[in-house]
Amino acid sequence: MSEYTDFDLDRSVSRAWKGFQARLADYLVGMTDEDSLVINVVAGEEPEEGSAPYVQFAGFGGDRVRGEVCSNRYLAREYQFDAQRARVLERQGWQWPDESANFYAQLPTIDGDRLAVMAVRALRDVFDVPHPAFLAAGSPTAAERLGLTGAPEGVDSEEDEPLSIVPESAEHLQQLVDDALTPVFGHVPAKDSDGDIPVPYNSTLVFIRVYQDEPLIDIFGCVVTDVTDLEAAHIEAGILNRDVKFIKFFVAGDNVVAQLQIPSYPFSPLVLRNMLQFMSSALDEIDDDLALRTGGRLAIDPAGLDEEYDNPDDPSPLEADDAEPSREEPELHPALLRIIQLDADGRGEPELVADICDGDRDLILQLLRTSADQEIEWRQSAEAAVLAGDKDEAAVCEHELRAWEGATQLLRRALRFVAGRRR
């Protein structure tokens, strides 16, 4: 079984936004009158005129913070939005532009969590930013605090950088990877909740993972998702495996995933950077055509508004999404109920979960998808509660969210345990 059969891009993206939102809330709560923060969208080539989307914040009045979302007055033509999206900003809590010519909100710093939700929704739902990895902060210090990687830049070997180093442990290898990529991003690279480093490149997003049990580094990414023609997907993966050196393509569920492995005993910083550039540019070149041939869509694909509305008063999908999501209790598999209780009692071990599922890999995958879906739903409910100012409901949603996050992580470990037992 591939290491990434259980890779759930939607869950990974949802968790990344949650983590960024929490860090941004902490940052805003601590702002003083002297503090300011600008978060830019990484847009590939710089626009010739105007700017890429951004949000910015400034402390004032001793205990208040002002947030702004850039308007069409400053945006480059390709990023300007219509009245429908402006109404979405209004529904999220942003005021129409004042003398600054930007949409704005002024709140007590203690409500930084609400302003963080508003900012994330503006970036994600109005400007179609697919992942926080496509964001950059105005300073390296802010980038590290917010866990933002930003766009990589090409870097040759440093003068004092060794050509190769023998890693002493998985922790040492991870440190070597971080050191090799720090000059690429201008700061220590950010990691997601799985410990992977997300790297954006135009229309693609790849992840760098250090193995824990052997000196090996993976660069991997979901290229196409929601594949409707699985037979074509398998054929296309075979053709790509024949034609593209170093990269392995395979079908996992309804996704086409790419993987490049780098043996790292010894580890070479230059090889890692070169292979990262090769992988990113290769996927960026093939992803559109692969989506077309498999009947899927780009894995990192802005949702956007694809429909025109005859009645301007009809709510758009984005506006409807601002309402609190309904939470009809699903009928959960008995095994999943036992696993949730195990984790709550602190008795969650992958071996025990595997036994509950009778070592059935397909059942574990089924439960994993259900648990990941529940994560996303409770996260949306928590956001809605924060925007509504209902702190009690937000706390309930966060409690449920943490429970499902624990179950998801436990099921992922169980899946790897079963895979290792079959080898």
Coordinates of C-alpha atoms in Angstrom, one line a residue, residues 11 15 18 343 371 375 379 398 400-410:
R11 CA -8.7 17.5 5.6
R15 CA -6.5 21.8 9.3
K18 CA -7.6 26.3 11.3
D343 CA -9.2 8.2 22.5
S371 CA -13.9 11.1 10.8
E375 CA -13.6 17.4 11.5
R379 CA -14.6 23.4 12.1
E398 CA -14.1 23.2 19.5
E400 CA -16.2 18.2 19.4
L401 CA -13.5 19.2 16.8
R402 CA -10.7 18.1 19.1
A403 CA -12.3 14.8 19.6
W404 CA -12.7 14.1 15.9
E405 CA -9.1 15.3 15.2
G406 CA -7.9 12.8 17.8
A407 CA -9.9 10.0 16.2
T408 CA -8.7 10.9 12.7
Q409 CA -5.1 10.9 13.8
L410 CA -5.6 7.5 15.6

